[in-house]
Amino acid sequence: MDTPLQKYYHQRVQNIFNSLHNFELSGSEPSLHDVRIELKKLRAVIRFLRKVYHRQTLKRSARLVNHIFQAAGEIRAFQILQEWLKRWELPAIEQQFFSEGRVHYLTENFNQKSTDFKADIKEAIEQITPYVQGTNSILCEQYLLSLQTEIELLLHKNASTTEWHDLRKLMKQWLYANNWIEDAAKSEKLLSTYAFYNKLQEAIGQWHDIMMVQEMFERKQLHLSDDVEVQKDLSIGKEKMHQQLKQKQKWVIELIEQSMNAPSTNLHHQGNHITNGNGVHS
């Protein structure tokens, strides 16, 4: 009988090829979202395996999958920017600096590499599968606890804004890793922690999206434009960014403050160390 990790992994293998095929056919935002989600979940498994086994082959698998994820992420970043520009009606900036043509170009470029991407994923899967098949469920539970320790350390020291993105990545890894342990090993406290972490990582994600828009504005050096309409849009855009960042940041800070009273993870198997395939703690 398959372990929870094996079931999760096999579902990823199936879904990732289906999602890539759907994106090839439609190039739609929802289909890109599905591609990125499946890549994130596969990356989470690889990250865990690398923590346990420290094998060079897993490093190559991570590099292959990360390359595809970054290509998809570039398209998604542009989509987020376009949604933001349309929401606040900033046509001069959109038309002159961030036109929809760029999204179409990135999408076509991604799909032209689809055959290579699929080959890379197949290679990664061939390298990963034996490790997934040989991994004891206890290692997944230990890993969940080690992630919990890292997260709590950041929360209890009141993580600064420069640490929020890393905090979010740890939380998402923890959320994914919950799928790799038996239901019998989960407690009410763990389920409560799951809901809290999911809420906090979502809040950080919304804050990070606005930060990303701000960075893309800065890279284009919009303030140097001598176009009056661009400068009008830029003035409005800066005001909206400031308001949104202030609001999102306040929400994240409030949630982090609440974390002092948030329940800790409780698994039936205790311990914070992860034992690798050689019986060595890492």
Coordinates of C-alpha atoms in Angstrom, one line a residue:
M1 CA 0.0 0.0 0.0
D2 CA 1.3 3.4 -1.0
T3 CA 2.4 5.9 1.8
P4 CA 0.8 9.4 1.8
L5 CA 4.0 10.7 0.2
Q6 CA 3.9 8.2 -2.6
K7 CA 0.2 8.9 -3.3
Y8 CA 0.9 12.7 -3.3
Y9 CA 3.9 12.3 -5.6
H10 CA 2.1 10.0 -8.1
Q11 CA -0.7 12.6 -8.3
R12 CA 1.8 15.3 -9.0
V13 CA 3.4 13.3 -11.8
Q14 CA 0.0 12.8 -13.5
N15 CA -1.2 16.4 -12.9
I16 CA 1.9 18.2 -14.1
F17 CA 1.8 16.7 -17.6
N18 CA -2.0 17.4 -17.8
S19 CA -1.6 21.0 -16.8
L20 CA 1.3 21.6 -19.2
H21 CA -0.9 20.2 -22.0
N22 CA -3.8 22.4 -21.0
F23 CA -1.6 25.5 -21.0
E24 CA -0.3 24.6 -24.5
L25 CA -3.9 24.4 -25.7
S26 CA -5.3 27.5 -24.1
G27 CA -2.5 29.7 -22.8
S28 CA -5.1 30.9 -20.2
E29 CA -4.3 32.4 -16.8
P30 CA -6.1 29.5 -14.9
S31 CA -4.1 26.9 -16.9
L32 CA -0.9 28.7 -16.1
H33 CA -1.9 28.8 -12.4
D34 CA -2.4 25.0 -12.5
V35 CA 1.1 24.5 -14.0
R36 CA 2.7 26.7 -11.3
I37 CA 0.8 24.9 -8.5
E38 CA 1.9 21.5 -9.7
L39 CA 5.5 22.7 -10.1
K40 CA 5.5 24.1 -6.6
K41 CA 4.2 20.8 -5.1
L42 CA 6.9 18.8 -7.0
R43 CA 9.6 21.3 -5.9
A44 CA 8.3 20.8 -2.3
V45 CA 8.9 17.0 -2.6
I46 CA 12.4 17.5 -4.1
R47 CA 13.3 20.0 -1.3
F48 CA 12.3 17.4 1.3
L49 CA 14.2 14.6 -0.4
R50 CA 17.3 16.7 -0.6
K51 CA 17.1 17.5 3.1
V52 CA 17.0 13.7 3.8
Y53 CA 19.3 12.2 1.3
H54 CA 21.8 14.9 0.1
R55 CA 22.3 13.3 -3.3
Q56 CA 23.8 15.1 -6.3
T57 CA 21.1 13.6 -8.6
L58 CA 18.4 15.4 -6.5
K59 CA 20.3 18.6 -7.0
R60 CA 20.0 18.2 -10.7
S61 CA 16.3 17.4 -10.4
A62 CA 15.7 20.6 -8.4
R63 CA 17.6 22.6 -11.1
L64 CA 15.5 21.1 -13.9
V65 CA 12.2 21.8 -12.2
N66 CA 13.2 25.2 -10.9
H67 CA 14.1 26.4 -14.5
I68 CA 10.6 25.6 -15.7
F69 CA 9.0 27.2 -12.6
Q70 CA 11.0 30.4 -13.2
A71 CA 9.8 30.6 -16.8
A72 CA 6.2 30.2 -15.7
G73 CA 6.7 32.7 -12.9
E74 CA 7.9 35.4 -15.3
I75 CA 4.5 35.1 -17.2
R76 CA 2.6 35.1 -13.9
A77 CA 4.4 38.3 -12.7
F78 CA 3.4 40.1 -15.8
Q79 CA -0.2 38.9 -15.5
I80 CA -0.3 40.3 -11.9
L81 CA 1.1 43.6 -13.1
Q82 CA -1.4 43.8 -15.9
E83 CA -4.3 43.0 -13.5
W84 CA -3.1 45.8 -11.2
L85 CA -2.8 48.4 -13.9
K86 CA -6.3 47.6 -15.3
R87 CA -7.8 47.7 -11.8
W88 CA -6.5 51.2 -11.2
E89 CA -7.0 52.3 -14.8
L90 CA -3.5 53.3 -15.7
P91 CA -3.5 53.0 -19.5
A92 CA -0.5 55.2 -20.3
I93 CA 1.9 53.1 -18.3
E94 CA 0.3 49.8 -19.5
Q95 CA 0.5 50.8 -23.2
Q96 CA 4.0 52.2 -23.2
F97 CA 5.8 49.9 -20.8
F98 CA 3.7 46.8 -20.0
S99 CA 1.6 45.9 -23.0
E100 CA -0.4 42.7 -23.3
G101 CA 1.9 41.8 -26.2
R102 CA 4.6 41.0 -23.7
V103 CA 2.4 38.3 -22.0
H104 CA 1.6 36.8 -25.4
Y105 CA 5.3 36.7 -26.3
L106 CA 6.3 35.0 -23.0
T107 CA 3.4 32.5 -23.3
E108 CA 4.5 31.6 -26.9
N109 CA 8.1 31.3 -25.9
F110 CA 7.1 29.0 -23.0
N111 CA 5.0 26.8 -25.2
Q112 CA 7.8 26.6 -27.8
K113 CA 9.9 25.0 -25.1
S114 CA 7.2 22.7 -23.9
T115 CA 8.7 19.6 -25.4
D116 CA 12.0 20.3 -23.7
F117 CA 10.2 21.1 -20.4
K118 CA 8.4 17.8 -20.5
A119 CA 11.7 15.9 -21.2
D120 CA 13.3 17.7 -18.2
I121 CA 10.4 16.8 -16.0
K122 CA 10.6 13.1 -17.1
E123 CA 14.3 13.1 -16.3
A124 CA 13.6 14.6 -12.9
I125 CA 10.9 12.1 -12.2
E126 CA 13.2 9.2 -13.1
Q127 CA 15.7 10.5 -10.6
I128 CA 13.2 11.3 -7.8
T129 CA 11.0 8.2 -7.9
P130 CA 13.4 5.7 -6.2
Y131 CA 13.8 8.1 -3.3
V132 CA 10.1 8.6 -2.9
Q133 CA 9.5 4.8 -3.0
G134 CA 12.1 4.2 -0.3
T135 CA 11.2 7.0 2.1
N136 CA 9.7 6.0 5.5
S137 CA 6.7 8.0 6.7
I138 CA 8.5 8.8 9.9
L139 CA 10.9 10.9 8.0
C140 CA 8.0 13.0 6.7
E141 CA 6.7 13.6 10.3
Q142 CA 10.2 14.6 11.5
Y143 CA 10.5 17.0 8.5
L144 CA 7.2 18.6 9.4
L145 CA 8.4 19.2 12.9
S146 CA 11.7 20.6 11.8
L147 CA 9.8 23.1 9.5
Q148 CA 7.6 24.0 12.4
T149 CA 10.6 24.9 14.5
E150 CA 12.0 27.2 11.8
I151 CA 8.7 28.9 11.3
E152 CA 8.1 29.4 15.1
L153 CA 11.6 30.9 15.4
L154 CA 10.8 33.5 12.8
L155 CA 7.4 34.3 14.2
H156 CA 8.6 34.6 17.8
K157 CA 11.4 37.0 16.9
N158 CA 8.7 39.1 15.0
A159 CA 10.1 38.6 11.5
S160 CA 10.8 41.8 9.6
T161 CA 9.4 42.6 6.2
T162 CA 12.7 41.4 4.6
E163 CA 12.1 38.0 6.1
W164 CA 8.4 37.7 5.2
H165 CA 8.9 36.1 1.8
D166 CA 11.2 33.4 3.2
L167 CA 8.6 32.9 6.1
R168 CA 5.9 32.4 3.5
K169 CA 8.0 29.8 1.6
L170 CA 8.6 27.9 4.8
M171 CA 4.9 27.9 5.6
K172 CA 3.9 26.7 2.1
Q173 CA 6.4 23.9 2.4
W174 CA 4.9 23.0 5.8
L175 CA 1.4 23.1 4.3
Y176 CA 2.4 20.8 1.5
A177 CA 4.3 18.4 3.9
N178 CA 1.0 17.9 5.8
N179 CA -0.1 15.8 2.9
W180 CA 2.8 13.4 3.4
I181 CA 1.8 12.1 6.8
E182 CA -0.9 9.7 7.9
D183 CA -4.1 11.2 9.2
A184 CA -3.7 9.2 12.4
A185 CA -0.5 11.2 13.1
K186 CA -2.4 14.5 13.0
S187 CA -3.9 16.3 16.0
E188 CA -6.5 19.0 16.4
K189 CA -3.7 21.4 17.2
L190 CA -2.0 20.6 13.9
L191 CA -5.2 21.2 12.0
S192 CA -5.7 24.5 13.7
T193 CA -2.1 25.5 12.9
Y194 CA -2.7 24.5 9.3
A195 CA -5.6 27.0 9.0
F196 CA -3.6 29.8 10.7
Y197 CA -0.5 29.3 8.5
N198 CA -2.6 29.2 5.4
K199 CA -4.2 32.5 6.3
L200 CA -0.8 34.1 7.1
Q201 CA 0.9 32.9 4.0
E202 CA -2.0 34.2 1.9
A203 CA -1.7 37.6 3.5
I204 CA 2.1 37.7 2.9
G205 CA 1.4 36.7 -0.7
Q206 CA -0.9 39.6 -1.3
W207 CA 1.6 42.0 0.2
H208 CA 4.4 40.5 -1.9
D209 CA 2.3 40.9 -5.1
I210 CA 2.2 44.7 -4.5
M211 CA 5.9 44.8 -3.7
M212 CA 6.6 43.0 -7.0
V213 CA 4.5 45.6 -8.9
Q214 CA 6.5 48.3 -7.2
E215 CA 9.8 46.7 -8.2
M216 CA 8.7 46.3 -11.8
F217 CA 7.9 50.0 -11.9
E218 CA 11.3 50.9 -10.5
R219 CA 13.1 48.7 -13.0
K220 CA 11.4 50.5 -15.9
Q221 CA 12.4 53.9 -14.3
L222 CA 9.0 55.4 -15.1
H223 CA 9.9 58.6 -13.2
L224 CA 12.3 59.5 -16.1
S225 CA 9.5 59.5 -18.7
D226 CA 8.7 62.9 -20.1
D227 CA 5.2 61.8 -21.1
V228 CA 2.6 63.8 -19.2
E229 CA 0.1 61.0 -19.2
V230 CA 2.6 58.5 -17.9
Q231 CA 3.5 60.9 -15.1
K232 CA -0.2 61.3 -14.2
D233 CA -0.6 57.5 -14.1
L234 CA 2.6 57.2 -12.1
S235 CA 1.3 59.6 -9.5
I236 CA -2.0 57.7 -9.1
G237 CA -0.1 54.4 -9.1
K238 CA 2.3 55.4 -6.4
E239 CA -0.6 56.5 -4.2
K240 CA -2.5 53.3 -4.7
M241 CA 0.7 51.3 -4.0
H242 CA 1.3 53.2 -0.8
Q243 CA -2.2 52.6 0.4
Q244 CA -2.3 48.9 -0.5
L245 CA 1.2 48.2 1.0
K246 CA 0.2 49.9 4.2
Q247 CA -3.0 47.9 4.4
K248 CA -1.5 44.6 3.6
Q249 CA 1.5 45.1 5.9
K250 CA -0.9 46.0 8.7
W251 CA -2.8 42.7 8.2
V252 CA 0.4 40.6 8.1
I253 CA 1.7 42.3 11.3
E254 CA -1.5 41.6 13.1
L255 CA -1.5 38.0 12.2
I256 CA 2.2 37.6 13.2
E257 CA 1.3 39.1 16.6
Q258 CA -1.6 36.6 16.9
S259 CA 0.9 33.8 16.3
M260 CA 2.2 34.1 19.9
N261 CA -1.0 32.4 21.0
A262 CA -1.3 30.1 18.0
P263 CA -1.3 26.4 18.8
S264 CA 1.9 24.4 18.1
T265 CA 2.1 21.4 16.0
N266 CA 1.5 18.1 17.8
L267 CA 2.3 14.8 16.0
H268 CA 2.2 11.4 17.7
H269 CA 5.9 10.9 16.9
Q270 CA 7.9 13.7 18.6
G271 CA 11.4 14.9 17.7
N272 CA 12.9 17.7 15.7
H273 CA 15.7 15.9 13.9
I274 CA 15.5 14.4 10.4
T275 CA 17.4 11.1 10.0
N276 CA 18.8 10.6 6.5
G277 CA 19.2 7.4 4.7
N278 CA 22.5 6.7 6.5
G279 CA 20.9 7.2 10.0
V280 CA 22.6 10.6 10.4
H281 CA 20.7 13.5 11.8
S282 CA 20.7 16.7 9.7

